[in-house]
Coordinates of C-alpha atoms (C1' of nucleotides) in Angstrom, one line a residue:
Chain A
M242 CA -0.2 -0.3 0.0
P243 CA 1.4 3.7 -0.6
L244 CA 2.7 5.8 1.6
K245 CA 0.3 8.5 3.0
E246 CA 0.2 11.5 0.4
S247 CA 0.4 14.7 1.8
F248 CA -3.0 16.2 2.5
F249 CA -1.4 18.8 -0.5
N250 CA -2.7 15.9 -2.7
D251 CA -5.7 15.1 -0.9
V252 CA -6.2 19.0 -1.7
Y253 CA -5.0 19.0 -5.0
E254 CA -7.3 16.2 -6.3
V255 CA -10.7 17.7 -4.7
A256 CA -10.1 20.7 -6.5
S257 CA -9.2 18.9 -9.4
K258 CA -13.1 17.7 -8.5
I259 CA -14.3 21.1 -8.5
P260 CA -17.2 21.1 -12.1
Y261 CA -16.5 24.0 -14.7
G262 CA -18.4 26.9 -14.2
R263 CA -18.2 26.2 -10.2
V264 CA -16.5 27.0 -7.6
T265 CA -15.6 26.5 -3.9
S266 CA -13.6 27.9 -0.6
Y267 CA -11.2 26.8 1.5
G268 CA -12.4 26.5 4.3
A269 CA -15.5 23.7 2.7
I270 CA -12.5 22.2 1.4
A271 CA -10.8 22.3 4.3
E272 CA -13.7 20.8 6.3
Y273 CA -14.6 18.0 4.2
L274 CA -10.1 16.9 4.2
G275 CA -11.0 17.1 8.0
L276 CA -9.4 20.1 8.5
R277 CA -12.3 22.3 9.6
G278 CA -11.4 25.6 11.0
S279 CA -7.5 25.4 9.4
A280 CA -8.7 26.7 5.8
R281 CA -5.3 28.3 5.5
M282 CA -3.7 24.8 5.0
V283 CA -5.6 24.9 1.8
G284 CA -4.9 27.8 0.8
W285 CA -1.2 27.3 1.6
A286 CA -1.6 24.0 -0.7
M287 CA -2.6 25.8 -4.2
N288 CA 0.7 28.0 -3.3
A289 CA 2.3 24.8 -3.2
S290 CA 0.4 23.9 -6.3
H291 CA 1.8 26.3 -8.9
T292 CA 4.9 24.1 -8.5
G293 CA 5.5 20.4 -9.3
K294 CA 2.8 18.6 -11.6
N295 CA -0.6 19.6 -11.0
N296 CA -4.2 20.1 -12.7
V297 CA -5.2 22.2 -10.0
P298 CA -8.0 24.9 -10.8
A299 CA -6.9 26.9 -8.0
H300 CA -8.8 29.9 -9.5
R301 CA -12.4 28.3 -8.8
V302 CA -11.2 28.3 -4.8
V303 CA -11.7 31.6 -2.9
N304 CA -12.8 32.8 0.3
R305 CA -15.3 32.9 2.3
N306 CA -16.9 35.4 0.9
G307 CA -16.6 34.9 -2.5
L308 CA -13.4 37.3 -2.7
L309 CA -10.3 36.4 -4.7
T310 CA -8.1 36.8 -2.4
G311 CA -5.5 34.5 -4.2
K312 CA -5.4 35.9 -7.5
H313 CA -2.2 37.8 -7.1
H314 CA -0.4 34.2 -6.9
F315 CA -2.0 33.5 -11.0
G316 CA 1.2 35.4 -11.9
G317 CA -1.0 38.1 -12.4
P318 CA -3.9 40.4 -10.6
K319 CA -6.6 39.6 -13.6
V320 CA -5.5 36.5 -14.3
M321 CA -7.8 34.5 -11.8
E322 CA -10.4 36.4 -12.7
Q323 CA -10.4 36.2 -16.8
L324 CA -9.9 32.4 -16.0
L325 CA -13.1 32.6 -13.9
R326 CA -15.4 34.7 -16.6
S327 CA -13.7 32.2 -19.0
E328 CA -15.9 29.3 -17.4
G329 CA -19.5 31.2 -17.0
I330 CA -18.7 32.6 -13.7
K331 CA -18.7 36.5 -13.4
V332 CA -16.4 38.9 -11.7
K333 CA -17.8 41.9 -10.1
D334 CA -15.0 44.0 -7.4
D335 CA -12.5 40.7 -7.1
K336 CA -15.8 39.0 -5.9
V337 CA -17.4 35.5 -7.6
V338 CA -21.1 37.2 -8.3
K339 CA -24.0 34.5 -7.6
F340 CA -21.1 32.7 -5.0
E341 CA -24.0 31.1 -3.1
K342 CA -25.2 29.5 -6.5
L343 CA -22.1 28.8 -7.9
F344 CA -20.7 27.4 -4.4
W345 CA -19.9 23.5 -5.0
D346 CA -19.5 21.5 -1.6
P347 CA -17.3 18.3 -1.9
R348 CA -19.1 16.5 -0.7
E349 CA -21.6 16.2 -3.5
S350 CA -18.9 14.8 -5.7
E351 CA -19.4 11.4 -3.5
Q352 CA -23.0 11.7 -3.4
Chain B
dA253 C1' 12.6 19.7 18.4
dA254 C1' 11.9 23.6 17.6
dT255 C1' 10.5 27.5 14.9
dG256 C1' 8.4 30.5 11.1
dT257 C1' 4.7 30.0 7.6
dG258 C1' 0.9 30.5 5.3
dA259 C1' -4.1 32.3 -1.1
dC260 C1' -8.2 31.6 5.5
dA261 C1' -12.4 31.9 9.6
dT262 C1' -13.9 34.0 13.2
dA263 C1' -14.0 37.3 17.2
dC264 C1' -13.4 41.9 18.4
dC265 C1' -12.1 47.0 19.7
Chain C
dT231 C1' -15.2 49.7 8.0
dG232 C1' -11.1 48.1 8.5
dG233 C1' -7.2 47.0 11.8
dT234 C1' -5.4 43.8 14.7
dA235 C1' -6.0 39.2 17.5
dT236 C1' -6.3 34.3 17.7
dG237 C1' -7.2 29.5 16.1
dC238 C1' -5.5 26.4 13.2
dC239 C1' -2.5 22.4 11.6
dA240 C1' 0.7 20.6 8.1
dC241 C1' 4.8 21.7 6.2
dA242 C1' 10.5 23.5 4.9
dT243 C1' 13.9 24.7 7.2

DNA sequence: AATGTGACATACC
DNA sequence: TGGTATGCCACAT
């Protein structure tokens, strides 16, 4: 049996399951992974996602307010918003429009 | 082993 | 309304 993968891997896996045109929050992923209050780990994992191989749509992950807090980490403050817009997600004032409606809970993938 | 760090969340002032 | 403080926990050094 394989060694326990870093929790980053779990984050990547969950993030990569985010459906097209949907978004989720760091806290939701953290809670899903059992980290609950420690959404920081998720954001940190995203930070590490730019290194190494991965296909993590980190732009679909925003904070609890639907705010694009990590947009600066995409190589540019406009990249994240543009990526979201290209998926049909409207972004205004650095926030995801209708965030509550577009919100995707990782648990949905298990249903 | 200990310390520092982090793209959050919540509470308080 | 926004800054400060604390909690939270895995990873890097």
